[in-house]
Tab-separated table of C-alpha atoms in Angstrom:
chain	number	residue	atom	x	y	z
A	12	LEU	CA	2.893	-38.610	-0.039
A	13	MET	CA	0.027	-37.789	2.320
A	14	ARG	CA	-1.017	-41.470	2.660
A	15	SER	CA	2.543	-42.423	3.503
A	16	PHE	CA	2.852	-39.502	5.930
A	17	HIS	CA	-0.316	-40.388	7.819
A	18	ARG	CA	0.786	-44.009	8.079
A	19	VAL	CA	3.914	-42.841	9.884
A	20	ILE	CA	1.887	-40.766	12.325
A	21	LEU	CA	-0.577	-43.524	13.123
A	22	VAL	CA	1.904	-46.385	13.452
A	23	GLY	CA	4.551	-44.270	15.119
A	24	ARG	CA	7.400	-45.110	12.752
A	25	ILE	CA	10.435	-42.880	12.684
A	26	GLU	CA	11.179	-43.339	8.976
A	27	MET	CA	9.023	-43.821	5.896
A	28	GLU	CA	10.057	-47.069	4.217
A	29	THR	CA	7.272	-47.719	1.720
A	30	SER	CA	7.535	-47.558	-2.053
A	31	GLU	CA	5.130	-44.602	-1.982
A	32	ASP	CA	7.721	-42.318	-0.376
A	33	ILE	CA	8.434	-39.128	-2.314
A	34	ASP	CA	11.309	-36.730	-1.882
A	35	ILE	CA	9.705	-33.574	-0.458
A	36	GLN	CA	12.670	-31.432	-1.470
A	37	GLU	CA	12.283	-32.644	-5.037
A	38	ILE	CA	8.618	-31.643	-5.028
A	39	GLU	CA	9.466	-28.167	-3.757
A	40	HIS	CA	12.138	-27.776	-6.399
A	41	ASN	CA	9.981	-29.024	-9.262
A	42	GLU	CA	6.770	-27.190	-8.427
A	43	THR	CA	7.009	-24.402	-5.868
A	44	LYS	CA	10.468	-23.247	-6.881
A	45	ALA	CA	9.704	-23.430	-10.582
A	46	GLU	CA	6.565	-21.320	-10.174
A	47	GLN	CA	8.461	-18.757	-8.091
A	48	GLN	CA	11.174	-18.511	-10.732
A	49	ARG	CA	8.562	-18.151	-13.479
A	50	VAL	CA	6.915	-15.194	-11.702
A	51	GLU	CA	10.287	-13.572	-11.021
A	52	LYS	CA	11.196	-13.916	-14.702
A	53	LEU	CA	7.893	-12.328	-15.766
A	54	CYS	CA	8.479	-9.385	-13.430
A	55	GLU	CA	12.100	-8.860	-14.463
A	56	ASP	CA	11.125	-8.904	-18.134
A	57	LEU	CA	8.450	-6.285	-17.453
A	58	PHE	CA	10.851	-4.146	-15.430
A	59	ARG	CA	13.335	-4.236	-18.290
A	60	GLU	CA	10.712	-3.555	-20.979
A	61	ILE	CA	9.077	-0.638	-19.147
A	62	SER	CA	12.459	0.812	-18.203
A	63	GLN	CA	13.295	1.139	-21.882
A	64	ALA	CA	9.833	2.361	-22.909
A	65	HIS	CA	9.430	5.041	-20.197
A	66	PRO	CA	12.792	6.684	-19.472
A	67	GLU	CA	10.975	9.968	-18.819
A	68	THR	CA	9.319	8.465	-15.710
A	69	GLY	CA	12.406	6.840	-14.293
A	70	GLY	CA	11.743	3.519	-15.964
A	71	VAL	CA	8.429	2.929	-14.194
A	72	ALA	CA	5.050	2.628	-15.880
A	73	PRO	CA	2.830	5.679	-15.281
A	74	LEU	CA	-0.474	5.217	-13.474
A	75	MET	CA	-3.229	4.566	-16.048
A	76	ARG	CA	-5.675	6.641	-14.046
A	77	SER	CA	-8.404	7.190	-16.656
A	78	PHE	CA	-8.422	3.499	-17.634
A	79	HIS	CA	-8.785	2.423	-14.013
A	80	ILE	CA	-11.572	4.946	-13.404
A	81	ASP	CA	-13.482	3.727	-16.454
A	82	TYR	CA	-13.065	0.113	-15.343
A	83	ALA	CA	-14.302	0.853	-11.820
A	84	ARG	CA	-17.219	3.020	-12.937
A	85	ALA	CA	-18.413	0.293	-15.295
A	86	GLY	CA	-18.717	-2.053	-12.320
A	87	LEU	CA	-21.236	0.231	-10.626
A	88	SER	CA	-23.751	-0.382	-13.401
A	89	THR	CA	-23.001	-3.799	-14.913
A	90	LEU	CA	-20.838	-6.699	-13.759
A	91	PRO	CA	-19.594	-9.608	-15.873
A	92	ALA	CA	-21.344	-12.953	-15.469
A	93	SER	CA	-18.289	-14.313	-13.677
A	94	TYR	CA	-19.187	-12.169	-10.655
A	95	ALA	CA	-22.379	-14.167	-10.042
A	96	SER	CA	-20.397	-16.307	-7.600
A	97	LEU	CA	-20.002	-13.183	-5.427
A	98	ASP	CA	-23.730	-12.795	-4.848
A	99	ALA	CA	-23.065	-12.987	-1.096
A	100	SER	CA	-20.454	-10.215	-1.357
A	101	GLN	CA	-22.494	-7.366	-2.802
A	102	PRO	CA	-21.445	-4.735	-0.202
A	103	TRP	CA	-17.851	-5.807	-0.789
A	104	LEU	CA	-18.120	-5.172	-4.537
A	105	ILE	CA	-19.524	-1.718	-3.820
A	106	TYR	CA	-16.720	-0.991	-1.347
A	107	TRP	CA	-13.912	-2.224	-3.638
A	108	ILE	CA	-15.190	-0.045	-6.469
A	109	LEU	CA	-15.922	3.081	-4.406
A	110	HIS	CA	-12.585	2.956	-2.600
A	111	SER	CA	-10.696	2.477	-5.863
A	112	LEU	CA	-12.454	5.504	-7.317
A	113	GLU	CA	-11.794	7.726	-4.282
A	114	LEU	CA	-8.073	6.880	-4.293
A	115	LEU	CA	-7.972	7.778	-7.985
A	116	GLY	CA	-9.619	11.123	-7.192
A	117	PHE	CA	-13.081	10.376	-8.609
A	118	GLU	CA	-16.120	11.268	-6.488
A	119	ILE	CA	-19.722	10.129	-6.950
A	120	ARG	CA	-21.415	13.470	-7.649
A	121	ASP	CA	-24.556	12.298	-9.465
A	122	PRO	CA	-27.386	12.449	-6.868
A	123	ALA	CA	-29.317	9.663	-8.570
A	124	GLN	CA	-26.331	7.312	-8.558
A	125	HIS	CA	-25.461	8.268	-4.981
A	126	THR	CA	-29.021	7.557	-3.839
A	127	GLY	CA	-29.100	4.297	-5.786
A	128	ILE	CA	-25.990	2.962	-4.061
A	129	VAL	CA	-27.260	4.009	-0.636
A	130	GLU	CA	-30.603	2.310	-1.263
A	131	LYS	CA	-28.830	-0.841	-2.418
A	132	LEU	CA	-26.925	-0.954	0.861
A	133	ARG	CA	-30.120	-0.196	2.795
A	134	ARG	CA	-31.693	-3.322	1.278
A	135	CYS	CA	-28.665	-5.303	2.496
A	136	GLN	CA	-29.272	-4.191	6.097
A	137	HIS	CA	-30.838	-6.945	8.175
A	138	HIS	CA	-33.926	-6.203	10.241
A	139	GLU	CA	-32.165	-7.633	13.312
A	140	GLY	CA	-29.056	-5.507	12.813
A	141	GLY	CA	-25.888	-5.664	10.765
A	142	PHE	CA	-25.577	-6.017	7.011
A	143	CYS	CA	-25.922	-9.062	4.786
A	144	GLY	CA	-23.986	-10.142	1.711
A	145	GLY	CA	-27.123	-9.382	-0.284
A	146	PRO	CA	-30.831	-8.587	0.275
A	147	GLY	CA	-32.581	-11.335	2.214
A	148	GLN	CA	-29.400	-13.072	3.345
A	149	MET	CA	-27.990	-13.574	6.865
A	150	PRO	CA	-26.193	-10.703	8.632
A	151	HIS	CA	-22.425	-11.139	8.618
A	152	LEU	CA	-19.565	-9.072	10.047
A	153	ALA	CA	-17.594	-8.938	6.768
A	154	PRO	CA	-20.319	-7.260	4.650
A	155	THR	CA	-21.201	-5.132	7.684
A	156	TYR	CA	-17.675	-3.680	7.568
A	157	ALA	CA	-17.870	-3.232	3.788
A	158	ALA	CA	-21.259	-1.518	3.981
A	159	VAL	CA	-20.220	0.914	6.731
A	160	MET	CA	-17.004	1.851	4.900
A	161	SER	CA	-18.935	2.313	1.648
A	162	LEU	CA	-21.415	4.641	3.360
A	163	ALA	CA	-18.518	6.597	4.864
A	164	ILE	CA	-16.978	6.969	1.400
A	165	LEU	CA	-20.274	8.148	-0.106
A	166	GLY	CA	-20.581	10.787	2.616
A	167	ARG	CA	-23.034	13.643	2.404
A	168	MET	CA	-25.253	14.469	-0.560
A	169	ARG	CA	-27.966	17.152	-0.579
A	170	GLY	CA	-27.869	17.586	3.174
A	171	HIS	CA	-28.091	13.890	4.037
A	172	HIS	CA	-25.191	11.681	5.105
A	173	ALA	CA	-25.223	8.139	3.754
A	174	LEU	CA	-24.494	6.755	7.235
A	175	GLU	CA	-27.908	7.879	8.465
A	176	ILE	CA	-29.420	4.632	7.107
A	177	VAL	CA	-27.498	2.606	9.729
A	178	ASP	CA	-29.746	1.328	12.532
A	179	ARG	CA	-27.186	1.821	15.318
A	180	PRO	CA	-29.120	0.210	18.213
A	181	LYS	CA	-29.716	-2.937	16.184
A	182	LEU	CA	-26.127	-2.883	14.916
A	183	ALA	CA	-24.925	-2.725	18.532
A	184	ASN	CA	-27.132	-5.716	19.379
A	185	PHE	CA	-25.753	-7.619	16.395
A	186	LEU	CA	-22.173	-6.904	17.489
A	187	ALA	CA	-23.030	-8.015	21.027
A	188	ARG	CA	-24.461	-11.240	19.623
A	189	MET	CA	-21.320	-11.913	17.600
A	190	ARG	CA	-19.010	-11.296	20.547
A	191	GLN	CA	-17.937	-14.398	22.462
A	192	PRO	CA	-17.172	-14.634	26.206
A	193	ASP	CA	-13.408	-14.899	25.542
A	194	GLY	CA	-13.330	-11.638	23.542
A	195	SER	CA	-13.362	-13.199	20.083
A	196	PHE	CA	-16.126	-12.700	17.482
A	197	THR	CA	-18.069	-15.042	15.253
A	198	MET	CA	-18.563	-13.795	11.710
A	199	GLN	CA	-22.282	-14.637	11.774
A	200	ASP	CA	-24.823	-16.504	13.890
A	201	CYS	CA	-23.448	-20.022	14.422
A	202	GLY	CA	-20.510	-19.054	12.227
A	203	GLU	CA	-16.762	-19.413	12.532
A	204	VAL	CA	-14.592	-17.489	14.972
A	205	ASP	CA	-11.525	-15.795	13.546
A	206	ILE	CA	-9.516	-12.602	13.813
A	207	ARG	CA	-11.370	-10.995	10.889
A	208	GLY	CA	-14.393	-10.817	13.161
A	209	ALA	CA	-12.554	-8.753	15.755
A	210	TYR	CA	-11.275	-6.269	13.186
A	211	THR	CA	-14.480	-5.858	11.162
A	212	ALA	CA	-16.583	-5.514	14.317
A	213	LEU	CA	-14.283	-2.897	15.850
A	214	ALA	CA	-13.870	-0.871	12.645
A	215	ALA	CA	-17.612	-0.773	11.913
A	216	ALA	CA	-18.389	0.039	15.545
A	217	ARG	CA	-15.832	2.853	15.707
A	218	LEU	CA	-17.148	4.626	12.598
A	219	CYS	CA	-20.711	4.343	13.944
A	220	ASN	CA	-19.820	5.649	17.446
A	221	ILE	CA	-20.507	2.278	19.075
A	222	ARG	CA	-18.192	1.272	21.918
A	223	PHE	CA	-17.335	-1.817	23.892
A	224	THR	CA	-16.746	-1.654	27.632
A	225	PRO	CA	-13.148	-1.536	28.931
A	226	GLU	CA	-13.454	-5.122	30.210
A	227	GLN	CA	-14.735	-6.328	26.829
A	228	GLU	CA	-11.858	-4.576	25.096
A	229	ARG	CA	-9.288	-6.125	27.453
A	230	GLN	CA	-10.653	-9.576	26.676
A	231	THR	CA	-10.421	-8.920	22.931
A	232	VAL	CA	-6.835	-7.662	23.262
A	233	ALA	CA	-5.900	-10.848	25.123
A	234	TRP	CA	-7.577	-13.051	22.505
A	235	ILE	CA	-5.850	-11.279	19.608
A	236	ALA	CA	-2.491	-11.655	21.363
A	237	ARG	CA	-3.063	-15.412	21.485
A	238	CYS	CA	-3.327	-15.413	17.680
A	239	GLN	CA	0.351	-14.458	17.288
A	240	THR	CA	2.318	-17.440	15.987
A	241	PHE	CA	5.820	-18.695	16.711
A	242	GLU	CA	6.940	-17.002	13.473
A	243	GLY	CA	5.755	-13.626	14.753
A	244	GLY	CA	2.798	-13.149	12.406
A	245	MET	CA	-0.910	-13.358	13.168
A	246	ALA	CA	-3.173	-16.331	12.491
A	247	SER	CA	-6.926	-16.561	12.065
A	248	ILE	CA	-7.263	-18.266	15.448
A	249	PRO	CA	-4.777	-19.284	18.138
A	250	GLY	CA	-2.551	-22.109	16.906
A	251	ALA	CA	-3.132	-21.624	13.154
A	252	GLU	CA	-0.736	-20.428	10.421
A	253	ALA	CA	0.392	-16.798	10.120
A	254	HIS	CA	-1.141	-14.918	7.180
A	255	GLY	CA	-0.823	-11.423	5.713
A	256	GLY	CA	-4.526	-10.617	5.903
A	257	TYR	CA	-4.685	-11.648	9.532
A	258	ILE	CA	-1.652	-9.577	10.523
A	259	HIS	CA	-3.504	-6.493	9.304
A	260	CYS	CA	-6.710	-7.497	11.086
A	261	GLY	CA	-4.901	-8.198	14.347
A	262	LEU	CA	-2.652	-5.156	14.386
A	263	ALA	CA	-5.335	-2.747	13.146
A	264	ALA	CA	-7.789	-4.101	15.736
A	265	LEU	CA	-5.246	-3.503	18.505
A	266	CYS	CA	-4.735	0.058	17.250
A	267	LEU	CA	-8.472	0.703	17.212
A	268	LEU	CA	-8.687	-0.593	20.770
A	269	ALA	CA	-5.866	1.811	21.682
A	270	GLY	CA	-7.844	4.737	20.270
A	271	LEU	CA	-5.654	5.407	17.232
A	272	GLY	CA	-8.717	5.459	14.980
A	273	ASP	CA	-10.612	8.020	17.047
A	274	ASP	CA	-11.160	11.691	16.320
A	275	PRO	CA	-8.038	13.460	17.673
A	276	GLU	CA	-10.181	16.416	18.770
A	277	THR	CA	-11.937	14.240	21.347
A	278	THR	CA	-9.063	11.946	22.365
A	279	PRO	CA	-6.411	13.244	24.803
A	280	PRO	CA	-2.954	12.405	23.372
A	281	LYS	CA	-1.681	11.134	26.728
A	282	SER	CA	-4.611	8.738	27.029
A	283	THR	CA	-3.963	7.342	23.542
A	284	GLN	CA	-0.269	6.999	24.291
A	285	ASP	CA	-0.931	5.062	27.505
A	286	LYS	CA	-3.487	2.750	25.893
A	287	CYS	CA	-1.196	2.194	22.918
A	288	ARG	CA	1.657	1.167	25.211
A	289	GLU	CA	-0.620	-1.191	27.137
A	290	VAL	CA	-2.032	-2.859	24.008
A	291	VAL	CA	1.352	-3.346	22.327
A	292	SER	CA	2.764	-4.914	25.498
A	293	HIS	CA	0.586	-7.983	24.906
A	294	ILE	CA	2.383	-9.019	21.689
A	295	ASP	CA	5.937	-9.491	20.464
A	296	PHE	CA	5.838	-6.315	18.396
A	297	GLY	CA	9.303	-6.604	16.885
A	298	ARG	CA	8.829	-10.163	15.640
A	299	LEU	CA	5.409	-9.294	14.228
A	300	ILE	CA	6.784	-6.439	12.108
A	301	GLU	CA	9.817	-8.484	11.119
A	302	TRP	CA	7.619	-11.329	9.872
A	303	SER	CA	5.570	-8.916	7.765
A	304	ALA	CA	8.636	-7.080	6.402
A	305	LEU	CA	10.230	-10.337	5.302
A	306	ARG	CA	7.207	-11.168	3.147
A	307	GLN	CA	8.250	-8.417	0.711
A	308	GLN	CA	9.826	-10.239	-2.221
A	309	ARG	CA	13.412	-9.415	-3.171
A	310	VAL	CA	12.984	-9.553	-6.952
A	311	GLU	CA	9.354	-8.569	-7.523
A	312	GLY	CA	9.130	-5.869	-4.816
A	313	GLY	CA	5.566	-6.843	-3.854
A	314	TYR	CA	4.370	-8.906	-0.914
A	315	CYS	CA	3.291	-12.500	-0.517
A	316	GLY	CA	0.691	-13.546	2.026
A	317	ARG	CA	2.446	-16.451	3.706
A	318	THR	CA	5.851	-18.038	3.956
A	319	ASN	CA	6.963	-19.607	0.637
A	320	LYS	CA	3.995	-18.238	-1.329
A	321	LEU	CA	3.913	-16.210	-4.535
A	322	VAL	CA	3.680	-12.423	-4.715
A	323	ASP	CA	0.149	-10.991	-4.799
A	324	ALA	CA	-0.763	-7.319	-5.186
A	325	CYS	CA	-3.542	-7.439	-2.578
A	326	TYR	CA	-0.907	-7.927	0.127
A	327	SER	CA	0.515	-4.550	-0.803
A	328	TYR	CA	-2.159	-3.329	1.577
A	329	TRP	CA	-2.626	-6.274	3.949
A	330	GLN	CA	1.101	-6.654	4.619
A	331	GLY	CA	2.165	-3.091	3.801
A	332	SER	CA	-0.239	-1.635	6.333
A	333	ALA	CA	1.613	-3.442	9.123
A	334	GLY	CA	4.739	-1.367	8.502
A	335	VAL	CA	2.727	1.840	8.257
A	336	VAL	CA	0.820	1.078	11.453
A	337	ALA	CA	4.114	0.209	13.177
A	338	SER	CA	5.468	3.657	12.347
A	339	MET	CA	2.223	5.185	13.595
A	340	ILE	CA	2.499	3.295	16.887
A	341	ALA	CA	6.144	4.308	17.267
A	342	ARG	CA	5.242	7.980	16.889
A	343	HIS	CA	2.566	7.706	19.544
A	344	LEU	CA	4.885	5.942	21.960
A	345	SER	CA	7.694	8.440	21.454
A	346	ASP	CA	5.787	11.710	21.204
A	347	ALA	CA	2.064	12.182	21.584
A	348	ARG	CA	2.257	15.402	19.552
A	349	TYR	CA	3.619	13.509	16.517
A	350	ASP	CA	6.305	16.162	16.019
A	351	SER	CA	9.427	14.028	16.386
A	352	ALA	CA	11.057	11.401	14.223
A	353	PRO	CA	9.833	7.860	14.905
A	354	PRO	CA	12.174	5.778	17.015
A	355	SER	CA	13.791	2.634	15.722
A	356	LEU	CA	11.548	-0.326	16.382
A	357	PRO	CA	12.915	-3.541	17.879
A	358	LEU	CA	13.849	-4.834	14.460
A	359	GLN	CA	17.435	-5.049	13.341
A	360	GLU	CA	18.094	-2.957	10.250
A	361	THR	CA	19.691	-4.701	7.287
A	362	SER	CA	22.418	-2.996	5.290
A	363	PRO	CA	22.594	-3.358	1.499
A	364	PRO	CA	24.905	-6.158	0.363
A	365	ALA	CA	28.429	-5.161	-0.567
A	366	SER	CA	28.037	-6.644	-4.043
A	367	PRO	CA	24.394	-6.726	-5.200
A	368	PRO	CA	23.133	-9.840	-6.986
A	369	SER	CA	23.731	-9.651	-10.697
A	370	ALA	CA	20.223	-10.789	-11.656
A	371	SER	CA	18.779	-7.269	-11.744
A	372	ARG	CA	18.659	-3.974	-9.883
A	373	PHE	CA	15.431	-5.158	-8.272
A	374	SER	CA	17.173	-7.851	-6.219
A	375	ARG	CA	17.591	-5.879	-3.008
A	376	LEU	CA	16.994	-6.280	0.685
A	377	ILE	CA	13.943	-4.874	2.367
A	378	GLY	CA	14.128	-1.311	3.663
A	379	ASP	CA	15.706	1.853	2.367
A	380	PRO	CA	18.999	2.751	4.106
A	381	GLY	CA	18.405	5.247	6.887
A	382	SER	CA	14.636	4.876	6.682
A	383	HIS	CA	12.373	4.133	9.630
A	384	SER	CA	9.943	2.419	7.283
A	385	MET	CA	9.318	-1.291	7.570
A	386	MET	CA	8.871	-1.641	3.813
A	387	ASN	CA	10.769	-0.773	0.659
A	388	GLN	CA	8.281	1.800	-0.630
A	389	HIS	CA	10.147	2.335	-3.883
A	390	ALA	CA	10.136	-1.357	-4.811
A	391	LEU	CA	6.471	-1.768	-3.874
A	392	GLN	CA	5.423	1.109	-6.126
A	393	GLU	CA	7.488	-0.322	-8.981
A	394	TYR	CA	5.789	-3.680	-8.645
A	395	ILE	CA	2.253	-2.244	-8.580
A	396	LEU	CA	2.742	0.239	-11.406
A	397	THR	CA	4.870	-1.916	-13.670
A	398	CYS	CA	3.561	-5.443	-13.098
A	399	CYS	CA	-0.042	-5.143	-11.930
A	400	GLN	CA	-1.762	-2.642	-14.231
A	401	HIS	CA	-3.992	-4.284	-16.820
A	402	PRO	CA	-3.726	-2.615	-20.252
A	403	LEU	CA	-7.519	-2.148	-20.377
A	404	GLY	CA	-7.798	-0.763	-16.856
A	405	GLY	CA	-7.993	-2.368	-13.425
A	406	LEU	CA	-5.229	-4.129	-11.538
A	407	ARG	CA	-4.297	-7.787	-11.043
A	408	ASP	CA	-2.396	-9.722	-8.415
A	409	LYS	CA	0.592	-10.549	-10.660
A	410	PRO	CA	1.562	-10.514	-14.357
A	411	GLY	CA	-0.327	-12.911	-16.595
A	412	VAL	CA	-3.563	-13.166	-14.604
A	413	HIS	CA	-6.954	-11.499	-14.923
A	414	ARG	CA	-7.923	-8.147	-13.404
A	415	ASP	CA	-10.692	-7.868	-10.820
A	416	TYR	CA	-12.168	-5.292	-8.463
A	417	TYR	CA	-10.728	-6.872	-5.321
A	418	HIS	CA	-7.128	-6.598	-6.487
A	419	THR	CA	-7.777	-3.179	-8.032
A	420	CYS	CA	-8.899	-1.904	-4.618
A	421	TYR	CA	-6.084	-3.349	-2.538
A	422	ALA	CA	-3.306	-2.728	-5.056
A	423	LEU	CA	-4.278	0.952	-5.123
A	424	SER	CA	-4.527	0.932	-1.315
A	425	GLY	CA	-0.996	-0.458	-1.103
A	426	LEU	CA	0.176	2.156	-3.588
A	427	ALA	CA	-1.330	4.857	-1.379
A	428	LEU	CA	0.511	3.493	1.660
A	429	ALA	CA	3.774	3.394	-0.276
A	430	GLN	CA	3.400	6.990	-1.443
A	431	HIS	CA	2.337	8.584	1.841
A	432	ASN	CA	3.698	8.578	5.348
A	433	GLY	CA	2.787	6.493	8.363
A	434	THR	CA	1.585	9.139	10.804
A	435	ASN	CA	-1.917	8.989	12.207
A	436	PHE	CA	-3.755	10.364	9.191
A	437	LEU	CA	-6.788	11.350	11.244
A	438	SER	CA	-4.597	13.835	13.120
A	439	ARG	CA	-3.871	15.927	10.014
A	440	PRO	CA	-6.275	17.659	7.614
A	441	GLU	CA	-6.054	16.122	4.165
A	442	SER	CA	-5.439	19.570	2.686
A	443	GLU	CA	-2.041	19.609	4.375
A	444	PRO	CA	0.772	17.657	2.739
A	445	PRO	CA	1.789	14.702	4.926
A	446	LEU	CA	5.227	15.062	6.468
A	447	PRO	CA	7.429	13.401	5.543
A	448	VAL	CA	6.145	12.093	2.233
A	449	TRP	CA	7.657	8.772	1.402
A	450	PRO	CA	9.577	8.802	-1.894
A	451	ALA	CA	7.307	8.324	-4.859
A	452	VAL	CA	8.743	6.377	-7.760
A	453	ASN	CA	7.417	8.951	-10.151
A	454	ALA	CA	8.305	12.113	-8.254
A	455	SER	CA	8.470	14.114	-11.481
A	456	SER	CA	4.983	12.965	-12.527
A	457	PRO	CA	2.221	13.882	-10.046
A	458	SER	CA	-0.258	12.049	-12.286
A	459	SER	CA	1.008	8.748	-10.855
A	460	LEU	CA	0.183	9.719	-7.272
A	461	VAL	CA	-3.000	8.472	-5.606
A	462	LEU	CA	-4.745	10.006	-2.611
A	463	PRO	CA	-3.832	8.734	0.882
A	464	THR	CA	-5.782	6.024	2.654
A	465	ASP	CA	-6.162	5.594	6.382
A	466	PRO	CA	-4.190	2.458	7.360
A	467	LEU	CA	-6.765	1.323	9.928
A	468	TYR	CA	-10.103	1.802	8.146
A	469	ASN	CA	-8.833	1.814	4.531
A	470	VAL	CA	-10.909	4.790	3.456
A	471	ARG	CA	-9.617	8.268	2.802
A	472	PRO	CA	-8.693	9.966	6.096
A	473	ALA	CA	-11.089	12.861	5.487
A	474	LYS	CA	-13.989	10.436	4.968
A	475	ALA	CA	-13.231	8.568	8.201
A	476	LEU	CA	-13.015	11.850	10.093
A	477	HIS	CA	-16.295	13.093	8.614
A	478	ALA	CA	-18.001	9.846	9.665
A	479	LEU	CA	-16.720	10.134	13.240
A	480	ARG	CA	-17.840	13.755	13.463
A	481	TYR	CA	-21.209	13.072	11.843
A	482	TRP	CA	-22.248	10.843	14.734
A	483	ARG	CA	-20.779	13.267	17.263
A	484	ALA	CA	-22.853	16.100	15.841
A	485	ARG	CA	-25.979	13.969	15.635
A	486	GLU	CA	-25.765	11.947	18.837
A	487	GLY	CA	-23.623	14.242	21.000
A	488	GLU	CA	-20.619	12.992	22.935
A	489	THR	CA	-22.375	9.872	24.254
A	490	PRO	CA	-21.534	6.692	22.316
A	491	LEU	CA	-23.785	3.663	22.060
A	492	TRP	CA	-22.432	0.882	24.293
A	493	VAL	CA	-22.429	-2.809	23.426
A	494	GLU	CA	-24.074	-4.792	26.175
A	495	SER	CA	-22.656	-8.159	27.171
A	496	GLN	CA	-24.744	-11.127	26.120
A	497	ASP	CA	-24.467	-14.853	26.716
A	498	THR	CA	-23.896	-15.965	23.121
A	499	ARG	CA	-23.522	-19.657	23.886
A	500	MET	CA	-26.280	-21.724	22.262
A	501	THR	CA	-27.538	-25.238	22.800
A	502	MET	CA	-27.962	-27.470	19.756
A	503	GLU	CA	-31.752	-27.079	20.012
A	504	GLN	CA	-31.379	-23.286	19.939
A	505	ARG	CA	-29.081	-23.496	16.907
A	506	MET	CA	-31.548	-25.682	14.996
A	507	HIS	CA	-34.394	-23.339	15.920
A	508	LEU	CA	-32.368	-20.367	14.636
A	509	PHE	CA	-31.629	-22.116	11.328
A	510	LYS	CA	-35.332	-22.933	10.968
A	511	LEU	CA	-36.277	-19.289	11.520
A	512	ARG	CA	-33.669	-18.152	8.999
A	513	ALA	CA	-34.983	-20.606	6.427
A	514	GLU	CA	-38.546	-19.329	6.891
């Protein structure tokens, strides 16, 4: 098919007339459609089975909290051999496990274990700034984000905050080196540019009280806006395909640039409201949220990452956060005090069909009637709890596949978003119940509720707030500014850098 297709492009023919031609629709029906139907059937069977087995919980599987905690805790001491391929993702493994545990309500209270994790992350910090995927490796923005979030989760122990190991001046220099003249970021020296770089750089900088200049921020806003596709979603770079992970990175980065991730005690509401309005004006906000909302699957209730792809539990957070952040933005634009109902976003609401499909009660359109949410929270919780919990602990992306720490982390993060509201979490103490609480599937069983996660940083709101205030108390009100650098390199400079790294 591809050989025949390329021949048409090169020769300029209008039709494919060779014997190699294949009916594309037939391929989609035989492979893509069949796989989609298989996953839907697996989910419907599970919905039906659990509905009969757990009538006391409304037909939804209860959260296997103790099993998930045991699975996550085991990963802090010993990992299976299959994780050897993630040697360059060591801070990520720590973050996935720690965040899963904090959402489940488990805190690291053993001083020896706390110190051990902090020291492990210290060894991953590069002497030139930033964090590496493992000791002795190259600094990279992705593990830098994971390391900073992990340190924020660990917090204070015996009078010392885990974040104190961060070398902020060198981290600021590393971020300056990664930043490109057009406002984009490379993931590492001589590495690729994509929207993940903008998000990870901004999130790590914010929690370490490192700031970019207003001109630098304007350039980054403009670059992110160029990543919006004709579909409405966000791509890794301008002109690429929209993807669920990138829509989170783009939208969350814009919110951080608007000040929505800052300590509300130090950020005037009017200033945040004005910056939020300015940032959102650069993108087609309605189409972006619509694209994300339409990735929630009708039958399964979970999200897929791209158009015509299968459901995957990790997108419960990556895609689900877009709807939560949209509600957060709407509240800021309508009322800086967050005390009024969010306005309707520029997305047409869909009414339930007059006669629902007969396949199952899970075949429904996205959005609860009368809700300002951009997701069906009820369906998302059903998918995570019923289809994604492994019987031995941990979560998986869909029924019939293996569990892992990545999907455990982001499935629980999506569950937290589905169970809690979309206000700016940093503006409310965690001791106060969020208002309004989105409907939990298992309202009669508090044991199935997880703790809230901040939709921008993806750590518990209290931990993000403590990190912001730690630097304020230590460094005062003055942030560390990222200085502009000429990051363009000649080929000779690149080869010299690689030679130094190798030595």
